[in-house]
PDB file of C-alpha atoms in Angstrom:
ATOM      1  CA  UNK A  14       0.000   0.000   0.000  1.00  0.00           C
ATOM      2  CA  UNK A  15       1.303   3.460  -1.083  1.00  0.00           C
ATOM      3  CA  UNK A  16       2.009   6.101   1.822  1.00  0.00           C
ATOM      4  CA  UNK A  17      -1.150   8.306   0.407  1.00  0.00           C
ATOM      5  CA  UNK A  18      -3.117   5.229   1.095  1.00  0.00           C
ATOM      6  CA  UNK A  19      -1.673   4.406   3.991  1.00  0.00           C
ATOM      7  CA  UNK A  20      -2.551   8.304   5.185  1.00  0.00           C
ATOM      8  CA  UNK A  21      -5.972   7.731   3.689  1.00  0.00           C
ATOM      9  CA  UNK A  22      -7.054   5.129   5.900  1.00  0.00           C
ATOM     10  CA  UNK A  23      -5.797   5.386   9.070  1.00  0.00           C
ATOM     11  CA  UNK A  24      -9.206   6.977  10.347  1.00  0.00           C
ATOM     12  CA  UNK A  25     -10.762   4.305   8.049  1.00  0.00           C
ATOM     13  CA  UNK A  26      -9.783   1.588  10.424  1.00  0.00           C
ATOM     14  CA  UNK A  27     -11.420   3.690  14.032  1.00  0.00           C
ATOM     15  CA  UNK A  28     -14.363   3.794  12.191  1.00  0.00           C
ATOM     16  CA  UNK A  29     -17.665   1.772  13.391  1.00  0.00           C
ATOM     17  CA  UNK A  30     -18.432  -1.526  12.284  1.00  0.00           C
ATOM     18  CA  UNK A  31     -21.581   0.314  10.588  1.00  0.00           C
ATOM     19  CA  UNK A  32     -20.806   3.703  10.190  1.00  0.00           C
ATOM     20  CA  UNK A  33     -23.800   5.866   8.904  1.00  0.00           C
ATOM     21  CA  UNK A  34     -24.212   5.914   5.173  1.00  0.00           C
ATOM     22  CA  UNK A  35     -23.461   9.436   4.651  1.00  0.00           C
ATOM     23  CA  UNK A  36     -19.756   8.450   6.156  1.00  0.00           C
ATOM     24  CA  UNK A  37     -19.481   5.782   3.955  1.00  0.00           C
ATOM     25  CA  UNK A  38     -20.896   7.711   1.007  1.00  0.00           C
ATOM     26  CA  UNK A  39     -18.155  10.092   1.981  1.00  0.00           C
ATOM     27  CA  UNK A  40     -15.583   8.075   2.527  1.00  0.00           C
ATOM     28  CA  UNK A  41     -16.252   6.648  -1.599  1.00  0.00           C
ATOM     29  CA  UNK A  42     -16.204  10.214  -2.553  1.00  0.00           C
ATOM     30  CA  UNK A  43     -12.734  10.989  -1.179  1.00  0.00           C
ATOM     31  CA  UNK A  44     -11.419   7.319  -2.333  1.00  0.00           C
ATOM     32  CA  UNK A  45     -12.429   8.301  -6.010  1.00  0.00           C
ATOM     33  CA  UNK A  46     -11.215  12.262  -5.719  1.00  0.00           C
ATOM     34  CA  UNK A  47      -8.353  10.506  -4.586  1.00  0.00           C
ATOM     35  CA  UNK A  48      -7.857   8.138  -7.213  1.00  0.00           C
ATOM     36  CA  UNK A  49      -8.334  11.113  -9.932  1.00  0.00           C
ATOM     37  CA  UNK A  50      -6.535  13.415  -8.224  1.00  0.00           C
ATOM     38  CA  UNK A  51      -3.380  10.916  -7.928  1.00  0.00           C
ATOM     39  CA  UNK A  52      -4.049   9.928 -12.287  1.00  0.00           C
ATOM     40  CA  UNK A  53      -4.286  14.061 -13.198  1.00  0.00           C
ATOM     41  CA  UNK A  54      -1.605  15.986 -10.638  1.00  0.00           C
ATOM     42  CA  UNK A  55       1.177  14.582 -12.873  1.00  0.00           C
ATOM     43  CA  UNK A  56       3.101  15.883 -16.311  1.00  0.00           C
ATOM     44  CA  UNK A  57      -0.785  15.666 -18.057  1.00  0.00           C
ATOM     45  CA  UNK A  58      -2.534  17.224 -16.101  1.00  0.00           C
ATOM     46  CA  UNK A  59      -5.346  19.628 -18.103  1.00  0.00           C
ATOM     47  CA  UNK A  60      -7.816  21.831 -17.507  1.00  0.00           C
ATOM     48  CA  UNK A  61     -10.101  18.964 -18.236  1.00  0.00           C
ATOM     49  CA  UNK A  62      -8.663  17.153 -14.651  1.00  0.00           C
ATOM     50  CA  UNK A  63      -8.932  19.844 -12.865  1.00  0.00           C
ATOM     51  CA  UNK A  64     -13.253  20.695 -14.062  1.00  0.00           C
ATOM     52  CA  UNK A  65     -13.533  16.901 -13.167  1.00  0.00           C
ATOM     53  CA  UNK A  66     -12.054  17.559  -9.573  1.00  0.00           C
ATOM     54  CA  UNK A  67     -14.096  20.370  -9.217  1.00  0.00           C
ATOM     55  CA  UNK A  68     -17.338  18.802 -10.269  1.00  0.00           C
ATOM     56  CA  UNK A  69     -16.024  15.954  -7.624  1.00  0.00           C
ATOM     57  CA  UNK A  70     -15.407  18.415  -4.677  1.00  0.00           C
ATOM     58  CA  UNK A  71     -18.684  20.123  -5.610  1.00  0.00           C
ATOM     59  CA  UNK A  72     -20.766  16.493  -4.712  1.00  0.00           C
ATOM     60  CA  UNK A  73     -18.100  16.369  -1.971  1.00  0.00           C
ATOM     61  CA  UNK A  74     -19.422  19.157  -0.022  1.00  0.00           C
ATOM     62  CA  UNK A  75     -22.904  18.459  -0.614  1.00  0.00           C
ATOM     63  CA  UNK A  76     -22.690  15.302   1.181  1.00  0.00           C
ATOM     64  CA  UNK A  77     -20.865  17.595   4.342  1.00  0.00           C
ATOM     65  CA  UNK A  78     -23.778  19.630   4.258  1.00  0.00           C
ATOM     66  CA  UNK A  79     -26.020  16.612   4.675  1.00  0.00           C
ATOM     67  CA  UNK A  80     -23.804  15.261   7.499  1.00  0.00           C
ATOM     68  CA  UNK A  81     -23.418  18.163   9.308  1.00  0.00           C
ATOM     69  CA  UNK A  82     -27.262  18.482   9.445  1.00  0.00           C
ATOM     70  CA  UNK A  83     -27.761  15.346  11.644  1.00  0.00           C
ATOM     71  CA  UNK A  84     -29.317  15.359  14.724  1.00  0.00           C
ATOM     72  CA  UNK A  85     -26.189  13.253  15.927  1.00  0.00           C
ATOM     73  CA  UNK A  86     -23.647  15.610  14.893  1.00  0.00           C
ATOM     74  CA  UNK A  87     -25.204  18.759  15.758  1.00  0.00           C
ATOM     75  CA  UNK A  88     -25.456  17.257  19.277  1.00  0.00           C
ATOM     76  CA  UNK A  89     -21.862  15.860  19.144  1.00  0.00           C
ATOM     77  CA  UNK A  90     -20.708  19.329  18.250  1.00  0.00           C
ATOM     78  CA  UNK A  91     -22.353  21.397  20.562  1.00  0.00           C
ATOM     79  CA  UNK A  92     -20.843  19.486  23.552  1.00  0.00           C
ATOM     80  CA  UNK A  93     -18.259  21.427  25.075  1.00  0.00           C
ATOM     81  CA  UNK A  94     -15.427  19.014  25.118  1.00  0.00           C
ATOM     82  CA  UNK A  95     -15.486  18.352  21.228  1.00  0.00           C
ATOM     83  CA  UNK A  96     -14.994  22.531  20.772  1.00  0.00           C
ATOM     84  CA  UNK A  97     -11.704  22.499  20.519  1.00  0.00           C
ATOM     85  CA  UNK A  98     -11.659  20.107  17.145  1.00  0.00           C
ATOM     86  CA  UNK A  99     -14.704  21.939  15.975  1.00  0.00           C
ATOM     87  CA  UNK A 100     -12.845  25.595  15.868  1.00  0.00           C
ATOM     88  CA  UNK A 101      -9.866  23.729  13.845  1.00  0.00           C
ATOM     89  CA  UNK A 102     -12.231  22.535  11.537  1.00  0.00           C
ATOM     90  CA  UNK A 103     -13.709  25.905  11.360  1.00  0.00           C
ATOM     91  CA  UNK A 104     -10.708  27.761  10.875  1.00  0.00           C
ATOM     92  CA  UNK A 105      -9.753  25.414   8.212  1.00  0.00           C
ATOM     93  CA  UNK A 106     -12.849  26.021   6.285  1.00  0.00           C
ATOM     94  CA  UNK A 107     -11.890  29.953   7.008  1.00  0.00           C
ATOM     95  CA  UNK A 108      -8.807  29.326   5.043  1.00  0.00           C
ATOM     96  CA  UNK A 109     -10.315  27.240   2.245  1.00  0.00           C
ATOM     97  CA  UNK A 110     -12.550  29.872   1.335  1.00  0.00           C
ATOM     98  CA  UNK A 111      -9.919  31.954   1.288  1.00  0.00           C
ATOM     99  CA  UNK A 112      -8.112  29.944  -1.208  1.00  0.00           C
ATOM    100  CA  UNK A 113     -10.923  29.690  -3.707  1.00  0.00           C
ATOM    101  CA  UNK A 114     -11.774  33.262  -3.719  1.00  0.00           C
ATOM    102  CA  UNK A 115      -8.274  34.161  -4.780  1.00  0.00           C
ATOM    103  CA  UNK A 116      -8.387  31.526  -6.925  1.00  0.00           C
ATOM    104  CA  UNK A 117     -11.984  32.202  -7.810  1.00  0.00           C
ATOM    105  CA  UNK A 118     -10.700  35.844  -8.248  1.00  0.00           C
ATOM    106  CA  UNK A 119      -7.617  35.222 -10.465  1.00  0.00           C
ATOM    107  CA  UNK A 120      -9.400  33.977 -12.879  1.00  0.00           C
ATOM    108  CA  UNK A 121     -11.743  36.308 -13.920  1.00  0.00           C
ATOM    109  CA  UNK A 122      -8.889  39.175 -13.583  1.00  0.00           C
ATOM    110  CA  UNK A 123      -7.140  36.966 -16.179  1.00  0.00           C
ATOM    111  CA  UNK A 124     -10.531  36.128 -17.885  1.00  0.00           C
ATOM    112  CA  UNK A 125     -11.463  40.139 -18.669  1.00  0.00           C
ATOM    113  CA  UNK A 126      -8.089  41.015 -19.626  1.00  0.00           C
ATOM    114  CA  UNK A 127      -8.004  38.132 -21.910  1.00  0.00           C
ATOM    115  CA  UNK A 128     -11.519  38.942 -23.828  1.00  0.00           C
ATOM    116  CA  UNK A 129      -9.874  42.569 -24.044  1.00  0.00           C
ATOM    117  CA  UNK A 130      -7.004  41.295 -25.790  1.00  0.00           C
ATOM    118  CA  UNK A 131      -8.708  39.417 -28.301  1.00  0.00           C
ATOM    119  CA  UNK A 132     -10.917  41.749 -29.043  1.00  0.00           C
ATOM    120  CA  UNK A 133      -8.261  43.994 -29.569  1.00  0.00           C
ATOM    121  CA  UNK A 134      -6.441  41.566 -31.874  1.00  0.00           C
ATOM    122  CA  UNK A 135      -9.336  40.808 -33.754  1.00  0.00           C
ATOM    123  CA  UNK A 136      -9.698  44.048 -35.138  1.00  0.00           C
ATOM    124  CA  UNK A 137      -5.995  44.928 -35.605  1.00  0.00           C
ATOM    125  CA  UNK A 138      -6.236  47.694 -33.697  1.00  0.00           C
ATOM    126  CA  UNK A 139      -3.006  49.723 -33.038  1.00  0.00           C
ATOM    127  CA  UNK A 140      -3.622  49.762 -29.137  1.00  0.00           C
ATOM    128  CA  UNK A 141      -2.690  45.910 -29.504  1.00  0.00           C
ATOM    129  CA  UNK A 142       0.740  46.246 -27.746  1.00  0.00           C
ATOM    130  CA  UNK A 143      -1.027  48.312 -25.049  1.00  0.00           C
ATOM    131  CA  UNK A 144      -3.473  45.749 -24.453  1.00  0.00           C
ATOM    132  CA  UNK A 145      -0.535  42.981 -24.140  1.00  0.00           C
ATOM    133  CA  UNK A 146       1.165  45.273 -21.538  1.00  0.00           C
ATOM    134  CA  UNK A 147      -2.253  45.457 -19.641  1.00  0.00           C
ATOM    135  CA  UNK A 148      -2.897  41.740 -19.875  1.00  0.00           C
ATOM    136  CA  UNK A 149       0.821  40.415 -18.992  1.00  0.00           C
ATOM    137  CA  UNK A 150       0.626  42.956 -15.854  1.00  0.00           C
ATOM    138  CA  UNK A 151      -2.889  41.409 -15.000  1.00  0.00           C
ATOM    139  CA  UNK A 152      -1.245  38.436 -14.651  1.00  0.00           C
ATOM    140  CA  UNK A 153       1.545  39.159 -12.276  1.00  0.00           C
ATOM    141  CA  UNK A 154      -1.216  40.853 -10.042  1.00  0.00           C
ATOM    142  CA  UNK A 155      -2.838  37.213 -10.276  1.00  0.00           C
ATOM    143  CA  UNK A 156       0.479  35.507  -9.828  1.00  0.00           C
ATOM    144  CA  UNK A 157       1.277  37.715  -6.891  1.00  0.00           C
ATOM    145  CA  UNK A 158      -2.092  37.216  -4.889  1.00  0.00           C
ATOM    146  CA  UNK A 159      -1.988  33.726  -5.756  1.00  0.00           C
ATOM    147  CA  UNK A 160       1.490  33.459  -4.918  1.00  0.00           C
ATOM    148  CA  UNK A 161       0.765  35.141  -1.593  1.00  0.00           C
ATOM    149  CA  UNK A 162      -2.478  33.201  -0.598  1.00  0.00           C
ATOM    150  CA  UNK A 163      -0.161  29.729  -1.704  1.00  0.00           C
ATOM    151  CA  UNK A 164       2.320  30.938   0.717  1.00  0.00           C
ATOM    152  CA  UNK A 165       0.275  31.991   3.838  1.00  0.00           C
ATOM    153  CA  UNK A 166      -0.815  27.781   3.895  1.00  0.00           C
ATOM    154  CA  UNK A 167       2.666  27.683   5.938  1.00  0.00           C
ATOM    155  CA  UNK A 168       0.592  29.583   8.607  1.00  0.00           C
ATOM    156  CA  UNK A 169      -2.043  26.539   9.062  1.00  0.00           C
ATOM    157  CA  UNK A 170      -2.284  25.056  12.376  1.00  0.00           C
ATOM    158  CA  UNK A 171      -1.505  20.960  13.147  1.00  0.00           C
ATOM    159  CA  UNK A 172      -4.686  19.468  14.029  1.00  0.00           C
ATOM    160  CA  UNK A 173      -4.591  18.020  17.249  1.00  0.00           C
ATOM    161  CA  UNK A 174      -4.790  14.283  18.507  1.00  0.00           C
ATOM    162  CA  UNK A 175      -8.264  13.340  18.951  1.00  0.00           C
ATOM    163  CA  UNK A 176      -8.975  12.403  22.524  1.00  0.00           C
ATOM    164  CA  UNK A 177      -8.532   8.678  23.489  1.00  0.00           C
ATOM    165  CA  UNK A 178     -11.748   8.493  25.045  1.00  0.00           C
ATOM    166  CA  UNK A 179     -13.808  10.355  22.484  1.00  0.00           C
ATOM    167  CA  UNK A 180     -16.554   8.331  21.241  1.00  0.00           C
ATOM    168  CA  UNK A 181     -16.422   6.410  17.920  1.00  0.00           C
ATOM    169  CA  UNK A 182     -18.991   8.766  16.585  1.00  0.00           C
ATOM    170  CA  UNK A 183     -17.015  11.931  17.313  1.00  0.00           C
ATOM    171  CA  UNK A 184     -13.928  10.406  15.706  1.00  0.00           C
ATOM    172  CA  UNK A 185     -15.334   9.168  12.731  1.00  0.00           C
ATOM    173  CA  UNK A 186     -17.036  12.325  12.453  1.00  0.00           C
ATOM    174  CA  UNK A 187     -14.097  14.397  12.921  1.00  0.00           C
ATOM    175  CA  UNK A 188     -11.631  12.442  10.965  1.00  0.00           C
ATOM    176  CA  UNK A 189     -13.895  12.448   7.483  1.00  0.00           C
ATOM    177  CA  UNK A 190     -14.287  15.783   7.901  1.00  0.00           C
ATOM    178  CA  UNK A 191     -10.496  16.200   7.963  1.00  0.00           C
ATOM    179  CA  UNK A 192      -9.724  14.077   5.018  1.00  0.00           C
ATOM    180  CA  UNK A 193     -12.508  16.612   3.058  1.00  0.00           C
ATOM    181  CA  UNK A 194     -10.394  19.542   4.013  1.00  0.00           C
ATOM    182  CA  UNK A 195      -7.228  17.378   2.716  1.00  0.00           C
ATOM    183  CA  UNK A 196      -8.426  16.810  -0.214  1.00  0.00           C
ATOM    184  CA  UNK A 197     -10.259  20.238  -1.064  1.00  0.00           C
ATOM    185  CA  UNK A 198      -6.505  21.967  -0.202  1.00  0.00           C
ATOM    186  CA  UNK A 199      -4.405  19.596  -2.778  1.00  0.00           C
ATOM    187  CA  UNK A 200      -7.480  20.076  -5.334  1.00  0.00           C
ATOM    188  CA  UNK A 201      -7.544  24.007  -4.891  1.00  0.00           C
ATOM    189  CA  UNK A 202      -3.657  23.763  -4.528  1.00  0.00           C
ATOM    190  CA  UNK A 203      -3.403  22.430  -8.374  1.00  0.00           C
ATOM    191  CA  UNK A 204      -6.167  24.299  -9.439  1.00  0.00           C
ATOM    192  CA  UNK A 205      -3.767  27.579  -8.060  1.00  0.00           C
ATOM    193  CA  UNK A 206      -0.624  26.428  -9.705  1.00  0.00           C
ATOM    194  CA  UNK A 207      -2.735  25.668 -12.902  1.00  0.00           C
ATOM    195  CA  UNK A 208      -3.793  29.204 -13.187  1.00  0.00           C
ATOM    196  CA  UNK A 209      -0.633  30.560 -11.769  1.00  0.00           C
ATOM    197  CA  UNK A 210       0.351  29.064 -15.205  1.00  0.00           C
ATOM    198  CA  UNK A 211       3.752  26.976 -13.359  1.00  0.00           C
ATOM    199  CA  UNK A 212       3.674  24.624 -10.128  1.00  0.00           C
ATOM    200  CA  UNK A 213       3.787  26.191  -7.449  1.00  0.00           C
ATOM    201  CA  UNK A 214       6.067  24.692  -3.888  1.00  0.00           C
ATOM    202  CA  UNK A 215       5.718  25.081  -0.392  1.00  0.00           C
ATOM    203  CA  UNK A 216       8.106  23.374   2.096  1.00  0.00           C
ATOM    204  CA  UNK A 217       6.570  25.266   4.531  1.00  0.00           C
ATOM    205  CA  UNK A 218       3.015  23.778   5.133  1.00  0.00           C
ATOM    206  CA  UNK A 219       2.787  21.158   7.648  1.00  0.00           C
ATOM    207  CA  UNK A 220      -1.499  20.736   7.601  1.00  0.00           C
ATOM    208  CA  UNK A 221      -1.527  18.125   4.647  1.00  0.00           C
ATOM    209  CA  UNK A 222       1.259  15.060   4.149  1.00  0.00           C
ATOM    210  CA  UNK A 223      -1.109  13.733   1.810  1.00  0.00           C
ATOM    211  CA  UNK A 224      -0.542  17.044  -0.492  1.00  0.00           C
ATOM    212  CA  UNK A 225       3.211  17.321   0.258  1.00  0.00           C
ATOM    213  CA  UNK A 226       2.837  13.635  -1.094  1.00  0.00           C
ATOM    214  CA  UNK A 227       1.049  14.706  -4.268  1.00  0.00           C
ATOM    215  CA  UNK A 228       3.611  17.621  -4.650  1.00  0.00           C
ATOM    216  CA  UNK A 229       6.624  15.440  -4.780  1.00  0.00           C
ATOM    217  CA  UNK A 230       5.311  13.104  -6.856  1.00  0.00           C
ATOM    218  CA  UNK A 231       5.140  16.371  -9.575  1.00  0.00           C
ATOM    219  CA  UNK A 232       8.237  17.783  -9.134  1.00  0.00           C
ATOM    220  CA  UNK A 233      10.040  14.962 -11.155  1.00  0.00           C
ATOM    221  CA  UNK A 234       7.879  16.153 -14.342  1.00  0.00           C
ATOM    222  CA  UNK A 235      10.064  18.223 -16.705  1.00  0.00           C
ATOM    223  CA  UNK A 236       9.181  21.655 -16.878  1.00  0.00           C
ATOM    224  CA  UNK A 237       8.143  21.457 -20.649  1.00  0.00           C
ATOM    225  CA  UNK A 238       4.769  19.888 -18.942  1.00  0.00           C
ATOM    226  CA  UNK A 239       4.073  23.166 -17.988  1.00  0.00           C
ATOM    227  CA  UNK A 240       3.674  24.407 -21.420  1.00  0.00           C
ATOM    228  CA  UNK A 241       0.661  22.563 -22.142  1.00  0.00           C
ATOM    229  CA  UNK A 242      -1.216  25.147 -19.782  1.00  0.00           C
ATOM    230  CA  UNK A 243      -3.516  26.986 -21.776  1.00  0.00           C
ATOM    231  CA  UNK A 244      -2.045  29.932 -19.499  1.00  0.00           C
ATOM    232  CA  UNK A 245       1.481  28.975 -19.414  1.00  0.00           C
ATOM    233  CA  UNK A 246       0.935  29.049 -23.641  1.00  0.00           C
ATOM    234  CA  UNK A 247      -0.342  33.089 -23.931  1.00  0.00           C
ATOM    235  CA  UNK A 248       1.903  34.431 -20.804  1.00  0.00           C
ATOM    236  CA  UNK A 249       5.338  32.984 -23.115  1.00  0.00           C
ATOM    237  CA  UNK A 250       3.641  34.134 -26.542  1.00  0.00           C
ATOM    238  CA  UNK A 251       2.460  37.409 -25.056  1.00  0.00           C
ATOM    239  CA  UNK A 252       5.994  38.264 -23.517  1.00  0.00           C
ATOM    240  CA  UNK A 253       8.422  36.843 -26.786  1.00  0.00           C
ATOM    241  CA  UNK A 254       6.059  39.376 -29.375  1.00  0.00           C
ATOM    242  CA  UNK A 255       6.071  42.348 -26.673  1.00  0.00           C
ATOM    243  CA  UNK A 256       7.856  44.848 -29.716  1.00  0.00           C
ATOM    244  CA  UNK A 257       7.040  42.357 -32.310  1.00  0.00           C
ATOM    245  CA  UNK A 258       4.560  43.048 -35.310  1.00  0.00           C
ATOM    246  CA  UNK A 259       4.588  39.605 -36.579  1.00  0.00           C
ATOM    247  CA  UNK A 260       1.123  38.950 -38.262  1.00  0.00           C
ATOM    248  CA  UNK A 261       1.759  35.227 -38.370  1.00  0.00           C
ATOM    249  CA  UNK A 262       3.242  35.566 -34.143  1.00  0.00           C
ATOM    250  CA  UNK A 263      -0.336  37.400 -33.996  1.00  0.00           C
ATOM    251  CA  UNK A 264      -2.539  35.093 -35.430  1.00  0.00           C
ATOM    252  CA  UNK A 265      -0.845  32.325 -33.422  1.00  0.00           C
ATOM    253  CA  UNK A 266      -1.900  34.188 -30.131  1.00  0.00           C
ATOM    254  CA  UNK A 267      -5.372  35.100 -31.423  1.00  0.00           C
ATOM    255  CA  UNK A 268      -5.507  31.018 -31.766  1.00  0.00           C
ATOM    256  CA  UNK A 269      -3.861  30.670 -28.031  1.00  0.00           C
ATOM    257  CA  UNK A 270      -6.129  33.322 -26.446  1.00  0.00           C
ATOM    258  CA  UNK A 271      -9.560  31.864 -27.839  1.00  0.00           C
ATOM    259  CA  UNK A 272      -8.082  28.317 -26.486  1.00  0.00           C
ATOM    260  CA  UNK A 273      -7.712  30.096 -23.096  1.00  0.00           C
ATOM    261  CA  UNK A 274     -11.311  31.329 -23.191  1.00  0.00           C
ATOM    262  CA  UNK A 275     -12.446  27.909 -23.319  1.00  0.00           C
ATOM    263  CA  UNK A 276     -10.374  26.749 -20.722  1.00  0.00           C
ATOM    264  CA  UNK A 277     -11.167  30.087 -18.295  1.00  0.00           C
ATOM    265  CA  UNK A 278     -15.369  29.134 -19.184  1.00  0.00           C
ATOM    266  CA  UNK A 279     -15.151  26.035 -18.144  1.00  0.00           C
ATOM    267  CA  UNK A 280     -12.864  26.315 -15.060  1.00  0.00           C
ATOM    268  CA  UNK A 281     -15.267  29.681 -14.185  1.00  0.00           C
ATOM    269  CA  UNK A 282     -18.061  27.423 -13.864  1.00  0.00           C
ATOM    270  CA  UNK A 283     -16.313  24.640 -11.606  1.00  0.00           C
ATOM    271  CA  UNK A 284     -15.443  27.086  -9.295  1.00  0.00           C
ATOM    272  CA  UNK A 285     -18.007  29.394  -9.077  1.00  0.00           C
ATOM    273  CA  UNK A 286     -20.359  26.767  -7.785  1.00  0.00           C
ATOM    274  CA  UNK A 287     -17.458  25.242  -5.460  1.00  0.00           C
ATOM    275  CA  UNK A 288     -16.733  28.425  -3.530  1.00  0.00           C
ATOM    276  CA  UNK A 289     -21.178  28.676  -3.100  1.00  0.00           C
ATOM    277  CA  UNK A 290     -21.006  24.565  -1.700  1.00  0.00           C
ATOM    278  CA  UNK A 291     -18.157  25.606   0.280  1.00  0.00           C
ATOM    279  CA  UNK A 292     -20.105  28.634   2.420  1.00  0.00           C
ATOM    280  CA  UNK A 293     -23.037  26.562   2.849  1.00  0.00           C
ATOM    281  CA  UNK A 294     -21.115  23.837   4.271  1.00  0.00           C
ATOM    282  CA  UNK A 295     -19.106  26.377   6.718  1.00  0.00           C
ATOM    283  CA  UNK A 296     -22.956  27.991   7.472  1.00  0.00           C
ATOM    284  CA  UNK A 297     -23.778  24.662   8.101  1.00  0.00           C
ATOM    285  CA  UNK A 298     -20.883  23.748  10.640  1.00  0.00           C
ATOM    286  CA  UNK A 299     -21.413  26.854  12.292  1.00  0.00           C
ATOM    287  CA  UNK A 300     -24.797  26.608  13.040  1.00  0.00           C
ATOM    288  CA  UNK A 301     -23.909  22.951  14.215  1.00  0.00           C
ATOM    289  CA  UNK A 302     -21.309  24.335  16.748  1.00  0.00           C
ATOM    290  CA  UNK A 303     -23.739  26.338  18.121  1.00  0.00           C
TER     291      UNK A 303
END
């Protein structure tokens, strides 16, 4: 068994004999985000994966939102001697939304410049090379908040043991809930790197072994990989024809830029919907914990 599956399913083996169906429903959700997750965060990964992860996370969440509306964990919660795991799951949501909003954000920065551009382009207007000056510093803005919301991740806490005479419901409760915040981060962290256009590395964070995992297993990829990102493709055409009047360099990036429309419409969607499942289910654990 691999170390990721060995992290995986450690909480798998304190579960009940008969854990309630919305754990084990769960617990299949994570195995096959997993699964994906482990077959896309290598040299081909796509923007195709990464809609697929989302779409995945998306279901994810719903199924949170149905657990965290049980009687039985509402009352587990509320007691005052689970609070302490409660907050760290609350401030890890905090964080999470935090990540997909930037992420969420650095898209559609990139998205409007983009549709800008091309416009631009298509009409051969002589503002073009003012346009690709706006766009390309767009894009370090995104890089930079991205950048900076990648690196604050060093920041997030350890979760503490859970208490040796907790209940089995508690734990089991707890430790999905854990593994969904493990997963979301080493989605949202590939979905950031993705739009950052290059991968980005953190030796820093200490929340998630299971994403320092996945990270390692990516840094062996050559860095051509990172030139099939529809982003990584316009920020290198963009800066070698800064000063250029190429027509054939300019229809090339009229071709790249429609290609990263696509990709931007489709990742917009994913997203947009993740980051709405993602408040409800911190609405919902708040309104558990109290």
């Amino acid at each position: 068994m691999s170390s990721s599956s060995t992290l995986f399913h450690v909480r798998s083996e304190s579960l009940p004999t008969r854990p309630h169906p919305i754990i084990a429903d769960i617990d299949d959700q994570i195995s096959r985000l997993r699964s994906l997750s482990e077959a896309t965060n290598n040299c081909s990964s796509s923007s195709t994966s990464l809609v697929h992860q989302l779409n995945g996370l998306q279901d994810l969440h719903d199924s949170v939102d149905k657990l965290l509306l049980l009687p039985l964990t509402q009352h587990l919660f509320s007691q005052q001697n689970n609070k302490k795991l409660v907050e760290e799951l609350l401030d890890g949501s905090l964080r999470l939304l935090d990540i997909c909003n930037t992420s969420k954000d650095a898209l559609l920065q990139s998205k409007e410049y983009a549709l800008q551009l091309e416009s631009t382009l298509r009409r051969r207007q002589s503002s073009f090379h003012n346009e690709v000056t706006k766009y390309l510093t767009s894009r370090k803005m995104a890089k930079k908040a991205i950048h900076k919301s990648f690196n604050n991740l060093k920041s997030l806490h350890v979760f503490s043991s859970i208490p040796n005479n907790s209940s089995n419901e508690i734990s089991s409760i707890i430790g999905i809930l854990r593994e969904v915040q493990a997963i979301t981060l080493s989605i949202l962290k590939s979905f950031m790197s993705f739009v950052n256009g290059r991968r980005l590395l953190s030796s820093g964070n200490k929340w998630s072994l299971v994403t320092k995992i996945m990270i390692q297993k990516r840094i062996g990829c050559d860095e051509e990989s990172d030139n099939t990102n529809e982003f990584a493709k316009v920020d290198a055409a963009l800066e070698s024809m800064v000063g250029s009047n190429n027509k054939s360099v300019m229809e090339n990036e009229q071709t790249l830029l429609k290609d990263l429309e696509l990709c931007i419409h489709h990742l917009e969607d994913g997203t947009q919907t993740l980051f709405r499942r993602m408040i409800k289910t911190r609405v919902s654990l708040l309104n558990s914990f109290n």
